[in-house]
GROMACS .gro file of C-alpha atoms in nm:
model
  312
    1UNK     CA    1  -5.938   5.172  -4.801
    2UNK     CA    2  -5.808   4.882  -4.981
    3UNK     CA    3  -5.739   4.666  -4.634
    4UNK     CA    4  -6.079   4.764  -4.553
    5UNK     CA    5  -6.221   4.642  -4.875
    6UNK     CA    6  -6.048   4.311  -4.831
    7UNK     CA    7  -6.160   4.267  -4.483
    8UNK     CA    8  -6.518   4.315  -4.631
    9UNK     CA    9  -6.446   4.035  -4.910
   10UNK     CA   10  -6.308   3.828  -4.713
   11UNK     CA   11  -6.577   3.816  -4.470
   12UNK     CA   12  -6.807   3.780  -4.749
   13UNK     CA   13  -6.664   3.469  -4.844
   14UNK     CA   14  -6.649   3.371  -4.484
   15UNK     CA   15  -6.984   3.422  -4.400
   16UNK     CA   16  -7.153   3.291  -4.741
   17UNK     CA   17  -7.003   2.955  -4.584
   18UNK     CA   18  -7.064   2.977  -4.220
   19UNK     CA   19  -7.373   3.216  -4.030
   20UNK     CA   20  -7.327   3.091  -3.688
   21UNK     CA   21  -7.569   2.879  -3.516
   22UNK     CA   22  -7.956   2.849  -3.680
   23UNK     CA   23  -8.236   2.905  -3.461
   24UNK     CA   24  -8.343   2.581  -3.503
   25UNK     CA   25  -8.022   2.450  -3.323
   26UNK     CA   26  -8.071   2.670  -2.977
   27UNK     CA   27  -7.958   2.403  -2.777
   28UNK     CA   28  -7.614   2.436  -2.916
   29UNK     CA   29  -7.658   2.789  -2.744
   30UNK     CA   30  -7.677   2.739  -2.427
   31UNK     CA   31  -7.334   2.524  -2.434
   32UNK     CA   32  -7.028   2.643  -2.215
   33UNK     CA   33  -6.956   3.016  -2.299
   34UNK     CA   34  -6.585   2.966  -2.468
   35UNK     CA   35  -6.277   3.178  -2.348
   36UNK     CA   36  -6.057   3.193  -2.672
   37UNK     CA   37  -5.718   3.339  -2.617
   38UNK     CA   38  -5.680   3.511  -2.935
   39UNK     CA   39  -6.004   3.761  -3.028
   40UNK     CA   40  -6.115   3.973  -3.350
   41UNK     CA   41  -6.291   4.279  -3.229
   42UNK     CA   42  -6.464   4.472  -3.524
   43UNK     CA   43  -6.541   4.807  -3.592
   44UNK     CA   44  -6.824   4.931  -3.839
   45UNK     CA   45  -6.540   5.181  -3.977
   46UNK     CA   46  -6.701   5.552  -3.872
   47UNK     CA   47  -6.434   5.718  -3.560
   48UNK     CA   48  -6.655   5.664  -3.275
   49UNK     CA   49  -6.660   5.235  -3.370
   50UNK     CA   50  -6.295   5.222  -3.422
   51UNK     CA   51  -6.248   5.391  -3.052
   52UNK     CA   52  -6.457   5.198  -2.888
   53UNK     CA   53  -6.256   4.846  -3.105
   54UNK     CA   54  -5.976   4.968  -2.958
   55UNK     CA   55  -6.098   5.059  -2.579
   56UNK     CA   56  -6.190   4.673  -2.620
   57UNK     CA   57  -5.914   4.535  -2.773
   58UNK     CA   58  -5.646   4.703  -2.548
   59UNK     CA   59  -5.863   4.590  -2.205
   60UNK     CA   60  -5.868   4.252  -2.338
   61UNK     CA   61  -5.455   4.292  -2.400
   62UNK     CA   62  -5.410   4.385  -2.039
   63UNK     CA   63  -5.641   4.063  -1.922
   64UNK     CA   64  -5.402   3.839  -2.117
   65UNK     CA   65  -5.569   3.844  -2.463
   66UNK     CA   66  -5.405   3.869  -2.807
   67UNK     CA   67  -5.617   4.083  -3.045
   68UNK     CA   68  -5.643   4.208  -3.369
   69UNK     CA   69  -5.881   4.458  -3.528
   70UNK     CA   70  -6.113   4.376  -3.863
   71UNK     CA   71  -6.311   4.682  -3.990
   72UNK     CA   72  -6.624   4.611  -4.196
   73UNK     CA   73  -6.872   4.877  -4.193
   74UNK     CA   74  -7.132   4.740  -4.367
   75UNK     CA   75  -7.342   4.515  -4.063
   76UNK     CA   76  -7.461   4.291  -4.309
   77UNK     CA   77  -7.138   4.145  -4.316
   78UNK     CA   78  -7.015   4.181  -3.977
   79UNK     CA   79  -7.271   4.127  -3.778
   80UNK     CA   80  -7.298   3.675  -3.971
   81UNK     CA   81  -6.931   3.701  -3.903
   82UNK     CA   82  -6.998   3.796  -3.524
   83UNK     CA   83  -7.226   3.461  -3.540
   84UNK     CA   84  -7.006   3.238  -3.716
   85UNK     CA   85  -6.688   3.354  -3.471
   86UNK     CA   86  -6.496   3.480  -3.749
   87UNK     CA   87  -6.537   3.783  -3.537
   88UNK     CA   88  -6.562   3.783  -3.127
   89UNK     CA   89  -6.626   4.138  -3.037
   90UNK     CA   90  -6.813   4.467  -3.160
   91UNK     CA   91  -6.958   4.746  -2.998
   92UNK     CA   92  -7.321   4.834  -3.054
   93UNK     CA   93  -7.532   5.024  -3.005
   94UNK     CA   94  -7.900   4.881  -2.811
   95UNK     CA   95  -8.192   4.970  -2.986
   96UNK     CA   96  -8.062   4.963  -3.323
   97UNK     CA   97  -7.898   4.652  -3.276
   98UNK     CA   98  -8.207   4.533  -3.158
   99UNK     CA   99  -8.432   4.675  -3.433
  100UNK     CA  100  -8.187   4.496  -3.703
  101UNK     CA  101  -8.206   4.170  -3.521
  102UNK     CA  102  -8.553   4.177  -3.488
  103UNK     CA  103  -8.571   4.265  -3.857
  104UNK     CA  104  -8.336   4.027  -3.985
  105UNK     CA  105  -8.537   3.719  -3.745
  106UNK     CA  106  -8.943   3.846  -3.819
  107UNK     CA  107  -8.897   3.993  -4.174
  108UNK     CA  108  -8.850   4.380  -4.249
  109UNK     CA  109  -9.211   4.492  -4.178
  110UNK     CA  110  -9.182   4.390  -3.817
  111UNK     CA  111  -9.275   4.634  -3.561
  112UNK     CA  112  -8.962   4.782  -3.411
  113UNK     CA  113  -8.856   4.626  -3.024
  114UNK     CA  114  -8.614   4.892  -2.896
  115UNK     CA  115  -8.765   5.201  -2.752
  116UNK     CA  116  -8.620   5.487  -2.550
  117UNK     CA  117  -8.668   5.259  -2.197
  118UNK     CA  118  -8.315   5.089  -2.183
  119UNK     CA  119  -8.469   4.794  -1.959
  120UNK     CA  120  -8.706   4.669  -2.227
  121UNK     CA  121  -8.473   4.774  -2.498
  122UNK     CA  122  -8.214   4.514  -2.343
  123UNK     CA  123  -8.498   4.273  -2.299
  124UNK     CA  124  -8.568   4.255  -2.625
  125UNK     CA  125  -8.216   4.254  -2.787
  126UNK     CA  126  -8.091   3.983  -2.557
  127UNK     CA  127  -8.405   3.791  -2.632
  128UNK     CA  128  -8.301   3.806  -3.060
  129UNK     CA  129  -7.908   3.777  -2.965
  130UNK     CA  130  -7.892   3.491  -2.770
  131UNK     CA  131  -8.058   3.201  -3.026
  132UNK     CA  132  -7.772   3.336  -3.292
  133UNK     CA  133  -7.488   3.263  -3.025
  134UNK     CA  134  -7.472   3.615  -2.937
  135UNK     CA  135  -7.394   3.732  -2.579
  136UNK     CA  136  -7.469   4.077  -2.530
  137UNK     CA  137  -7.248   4.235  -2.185
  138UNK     CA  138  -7.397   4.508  -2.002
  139UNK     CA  139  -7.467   4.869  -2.135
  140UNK     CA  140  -7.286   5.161  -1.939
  141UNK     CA  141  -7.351   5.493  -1.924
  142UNK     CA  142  -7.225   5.652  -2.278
  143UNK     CA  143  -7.496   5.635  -2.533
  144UNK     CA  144  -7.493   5.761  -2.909
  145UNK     CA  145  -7.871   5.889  -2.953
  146UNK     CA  146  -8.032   6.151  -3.192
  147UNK     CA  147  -8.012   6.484  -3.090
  148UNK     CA  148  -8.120   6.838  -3.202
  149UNK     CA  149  -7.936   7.165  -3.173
  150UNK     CA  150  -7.967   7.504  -3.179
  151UNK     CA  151  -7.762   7.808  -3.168
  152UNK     CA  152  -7.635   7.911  -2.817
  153UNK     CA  153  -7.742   8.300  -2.952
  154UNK     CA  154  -8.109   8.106  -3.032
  155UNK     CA  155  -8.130   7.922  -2.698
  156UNK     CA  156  -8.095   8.264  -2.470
  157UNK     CA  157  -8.288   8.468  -2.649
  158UNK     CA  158  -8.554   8.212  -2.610
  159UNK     CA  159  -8.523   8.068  -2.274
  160UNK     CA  160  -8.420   7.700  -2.416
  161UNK     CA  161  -8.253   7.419  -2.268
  162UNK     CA  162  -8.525   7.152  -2.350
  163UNK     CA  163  -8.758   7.030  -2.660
  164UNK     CA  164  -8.990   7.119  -2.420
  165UNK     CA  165  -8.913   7.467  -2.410
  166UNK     CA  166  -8.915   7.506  -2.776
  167UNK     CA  167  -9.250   7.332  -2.819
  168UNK     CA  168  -9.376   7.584  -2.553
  169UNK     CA  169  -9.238   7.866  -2.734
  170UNK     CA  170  -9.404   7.857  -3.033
  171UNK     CA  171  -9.141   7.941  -3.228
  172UNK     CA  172  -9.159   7.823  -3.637
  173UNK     CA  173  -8.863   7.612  -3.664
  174UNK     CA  174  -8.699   7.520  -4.029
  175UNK     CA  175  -8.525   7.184  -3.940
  176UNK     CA  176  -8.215   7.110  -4.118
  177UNK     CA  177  -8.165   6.694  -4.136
  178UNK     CA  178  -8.212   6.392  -4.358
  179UNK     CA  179  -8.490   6.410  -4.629
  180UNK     CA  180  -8.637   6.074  -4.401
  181UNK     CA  181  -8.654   6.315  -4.105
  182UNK     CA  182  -9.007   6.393  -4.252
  183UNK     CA  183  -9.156   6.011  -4.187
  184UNK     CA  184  -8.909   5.907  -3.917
  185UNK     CA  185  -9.102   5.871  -3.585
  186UNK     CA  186  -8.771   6.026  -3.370
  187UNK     CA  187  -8.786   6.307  -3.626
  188UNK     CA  188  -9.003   6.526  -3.767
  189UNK     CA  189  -9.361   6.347  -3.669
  190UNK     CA  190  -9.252   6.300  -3.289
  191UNK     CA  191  -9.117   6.659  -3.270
  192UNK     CA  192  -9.500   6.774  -3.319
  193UNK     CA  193  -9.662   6.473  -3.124
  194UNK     CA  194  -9.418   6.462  -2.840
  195UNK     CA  195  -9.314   6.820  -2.820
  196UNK     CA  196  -9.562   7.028  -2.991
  197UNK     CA  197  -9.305   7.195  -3.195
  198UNK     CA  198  -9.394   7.388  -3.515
  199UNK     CA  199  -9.168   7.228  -3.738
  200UNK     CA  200  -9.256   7.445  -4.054
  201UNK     CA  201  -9.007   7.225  -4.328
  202UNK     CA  202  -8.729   7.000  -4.350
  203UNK     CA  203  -8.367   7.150  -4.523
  204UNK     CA  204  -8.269   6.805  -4.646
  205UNK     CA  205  -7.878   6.873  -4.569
  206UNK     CA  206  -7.848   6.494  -4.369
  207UNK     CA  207  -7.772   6.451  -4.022
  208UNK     CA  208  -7.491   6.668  -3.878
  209UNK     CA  209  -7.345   6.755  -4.179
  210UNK     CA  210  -7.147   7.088  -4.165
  211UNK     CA  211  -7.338   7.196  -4.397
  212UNK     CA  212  -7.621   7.102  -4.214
  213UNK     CA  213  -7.479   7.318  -3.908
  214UNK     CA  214  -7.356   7.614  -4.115
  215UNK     CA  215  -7.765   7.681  -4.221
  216UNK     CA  216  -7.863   7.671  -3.894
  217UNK     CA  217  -7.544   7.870  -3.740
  218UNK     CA  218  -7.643   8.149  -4.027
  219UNK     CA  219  -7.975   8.162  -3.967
  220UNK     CA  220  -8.136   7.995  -4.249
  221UNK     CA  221  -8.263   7.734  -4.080
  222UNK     CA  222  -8.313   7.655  -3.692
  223UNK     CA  223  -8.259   7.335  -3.566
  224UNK     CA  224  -8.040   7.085  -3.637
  225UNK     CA  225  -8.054   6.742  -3.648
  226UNK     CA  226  -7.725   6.568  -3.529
  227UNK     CA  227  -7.594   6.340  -3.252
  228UNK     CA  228  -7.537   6.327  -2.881
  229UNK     CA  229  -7.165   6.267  -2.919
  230UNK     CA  230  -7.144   6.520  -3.226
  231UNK     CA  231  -6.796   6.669  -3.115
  232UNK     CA  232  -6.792   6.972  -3.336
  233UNK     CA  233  -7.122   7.135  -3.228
  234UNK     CA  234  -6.862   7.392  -3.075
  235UNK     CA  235  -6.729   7.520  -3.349
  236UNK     CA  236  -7.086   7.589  -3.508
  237UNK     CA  237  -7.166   7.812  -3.187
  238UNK     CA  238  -7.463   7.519  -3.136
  239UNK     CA  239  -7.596   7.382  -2.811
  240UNK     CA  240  -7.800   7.064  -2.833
  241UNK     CA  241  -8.168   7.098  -2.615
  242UNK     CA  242  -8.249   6.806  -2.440
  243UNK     CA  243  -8.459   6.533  -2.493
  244UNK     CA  244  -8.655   6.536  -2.189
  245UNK     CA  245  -8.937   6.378  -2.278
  246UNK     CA  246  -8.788   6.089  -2.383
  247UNK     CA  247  -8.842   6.090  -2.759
  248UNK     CA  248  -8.463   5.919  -2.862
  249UNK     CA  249  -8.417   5.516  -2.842
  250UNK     CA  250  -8.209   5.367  -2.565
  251UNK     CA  251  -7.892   5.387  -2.820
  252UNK     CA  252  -7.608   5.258  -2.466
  253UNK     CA  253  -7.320   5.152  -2.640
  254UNK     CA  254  -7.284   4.844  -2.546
  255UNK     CA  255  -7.045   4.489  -2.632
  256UNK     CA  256  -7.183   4.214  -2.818
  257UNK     CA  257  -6.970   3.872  -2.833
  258UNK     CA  258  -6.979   3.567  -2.985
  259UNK     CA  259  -7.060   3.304  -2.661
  260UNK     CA  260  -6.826   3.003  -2.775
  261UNK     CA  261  -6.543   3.200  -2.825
  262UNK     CA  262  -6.525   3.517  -2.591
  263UNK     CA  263  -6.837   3.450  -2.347
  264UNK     CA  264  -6.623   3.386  -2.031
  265UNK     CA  265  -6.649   3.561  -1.685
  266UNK     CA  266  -6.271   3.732  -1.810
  267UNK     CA  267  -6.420   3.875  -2.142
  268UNK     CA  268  -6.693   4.024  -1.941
  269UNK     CA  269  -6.503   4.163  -1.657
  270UNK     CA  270  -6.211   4.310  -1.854
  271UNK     CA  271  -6.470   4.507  -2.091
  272UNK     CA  272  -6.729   4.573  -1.777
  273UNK     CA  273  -6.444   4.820  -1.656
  274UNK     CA  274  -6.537   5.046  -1.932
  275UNK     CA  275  -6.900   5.078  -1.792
  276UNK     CA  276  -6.801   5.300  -1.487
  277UNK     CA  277  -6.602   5.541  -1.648
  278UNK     CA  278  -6.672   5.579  -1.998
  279UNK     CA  279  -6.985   5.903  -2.041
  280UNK     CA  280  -7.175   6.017  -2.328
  281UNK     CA  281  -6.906   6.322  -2.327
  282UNK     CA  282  -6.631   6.161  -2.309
  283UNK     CA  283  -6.674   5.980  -2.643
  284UNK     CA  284  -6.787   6.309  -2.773
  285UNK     CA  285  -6.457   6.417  -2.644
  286UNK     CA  286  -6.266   6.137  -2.803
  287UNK     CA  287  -6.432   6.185  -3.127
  288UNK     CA  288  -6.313   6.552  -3.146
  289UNK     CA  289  -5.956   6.488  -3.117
  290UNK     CA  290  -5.979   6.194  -3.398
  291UNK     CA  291  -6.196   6.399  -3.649
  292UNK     CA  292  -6.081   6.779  -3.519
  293UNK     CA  293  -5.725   6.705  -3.394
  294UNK     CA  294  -5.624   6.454  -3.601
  295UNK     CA  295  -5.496   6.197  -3.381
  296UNK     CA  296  -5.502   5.822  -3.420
  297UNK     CA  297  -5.798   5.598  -3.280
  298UNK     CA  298  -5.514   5.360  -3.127
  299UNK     CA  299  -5.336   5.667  -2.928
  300UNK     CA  300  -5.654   5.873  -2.832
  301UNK     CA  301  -5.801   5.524  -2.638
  302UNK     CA  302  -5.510   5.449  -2.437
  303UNK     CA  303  -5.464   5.780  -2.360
  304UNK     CA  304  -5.830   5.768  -2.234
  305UNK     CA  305  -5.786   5.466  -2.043
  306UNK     CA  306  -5.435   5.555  -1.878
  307UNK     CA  307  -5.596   5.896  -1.801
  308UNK     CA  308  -5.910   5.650  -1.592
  309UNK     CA  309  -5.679   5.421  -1.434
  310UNK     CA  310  -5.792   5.122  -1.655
  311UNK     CA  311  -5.463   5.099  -1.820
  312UNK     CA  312  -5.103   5.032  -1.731
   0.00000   0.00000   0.00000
């Protein structure tokens, strides 16, 4: 905690100094993309970020790069660092990226630009990233969305596998999640626009919490409100429903760089690799044995990437 706290200050003293290029300079921009051969990759400091730092960090090792690893977690900081090249690489995640940039450029009461289409949600984030000096590299297939679950036991006896089904059920469902799940547009309000489903109150027990998952695995509430790469959804007896109607932003997980330091054809071909192999489950899977198993971050990537050929 304390190496984390003094990565934080010192990027706040970095970044009250230097923010990367203004949008007033965007000719700077479109300079040469840089190929550094030393490069920070950051993590936002929850398990699934520190994987995914070091999934990058060892890819770029076997392409010839030193690294090292800076964990900030608040984006505030790390995301003017990313700009000013104190840091080179982060994963992200596409529409929220793209709602904070578009936030942080048009003001806070901005309509939000990502949406559950991937295509436009890109659109739109490369669109904010690239006057900051931001490159942002191709999403693959893993993505880290909102999801809801019920209990296996639930979903039989009621012929689920899809919000759909539940919204054609009728069923009165007590939804245990964040006390914002009631104004949230992915939440509450577009579970009865988009799916019809009675939602009859909100148990404000936050998102995936276990305590969130032991109400609904008791029977005190029904649905959950957790993650797609929740790895403990198991051990709850849950099983998430799919979103098929398309409800969830297009959350890819996907690398964002800083163009003058680590925008070369290398950075992006080293960390492209990632983009065949690395699914939805698999992180979920790689979450599990950090949180569940308690295994290191460092260990459970290369392991990962060994196990996919991607590694020596």
């Amino acid at each position: 905690m304390r190496l984390r706290a003094a990565a934080a200050a010192v990027l706040l003293a970095l970044t009250a100094c230097t923010t990367g290029p203004s949008l007033e300079h965007r000719g700077e921009v479109t300079a040469p993309p840089g190929d550094s051969r030393h490069l920070t990759i950051g993590s936002a400091g929850f398990t699934e970020s520190d994987l995914l730092a070091q999934m990058y960090a060892q890819l770029l090792n076997q392409a010839g790069y030193t690294t090292s690893l800076i964990t900030v977690a608040n984006r505030e900081l790390y995301e003017p660092a990313l700009e000013s090249g104190q840091i080179d690489v982060v994963p992200e995640y596409a529409a929220t990226f793209a709602d904070w940039l578009n936030a942080k450029t048009n003001g806070p009461d901005t309509p939000p630009v990502g949406s559950p289409d991937l295509t436009t949600t890109m659109r739109a984030l490369r669109r904010l990233a690239t006057p900051r000096g931001l490159t942002v590299l191709d999403p693959g297939r893993a993505v880290d969305q909102n999801a809801f679950a019920v209990t296996a036991a639930y979903a039989r006896r009621h012929h689920l596998r899809t919000l759909s089904d539940l919204g054609a059920s009728g069923l009165k469902v007590r939804l245990a999640a964040g006390d914002e799940c009631v104004q949230r547009p992915y939440c509450e309000p577009g579970l009865k626009k988009v799916y019809g489903i009675d939602i009859t109150g909100i148990d404000p027990k936050g998102v995936g919490t276990t305590q969130a998952k032991r109400a609904v695995q008791s029977g005190q509430d029904q649905m959950v409100l957790t993650t797609t790469t929740d790895a403990t959804l198991d051990q709850f007896g849950l099983v998430l429903l799919a979103d098929d109607r398309h409800l969830q932003n297009a959350d890819y997980v996907v690398p964002v760089v800083n163009r003058a330091r680590a925008g070369s054809e290398r950075v992006t071909k080293a960390l492209g690799k990632l983009n065949d192999v690395l699914t939805t489950a698999d992180l979920a899977s790689m979450n599990q044995q950090v949180d569940s198993w308690r295994r290191l971050a460092r260990d459970v990537a290369r392991t990962y990437l060994r196990d996919k050929g991607l590694l020596k």
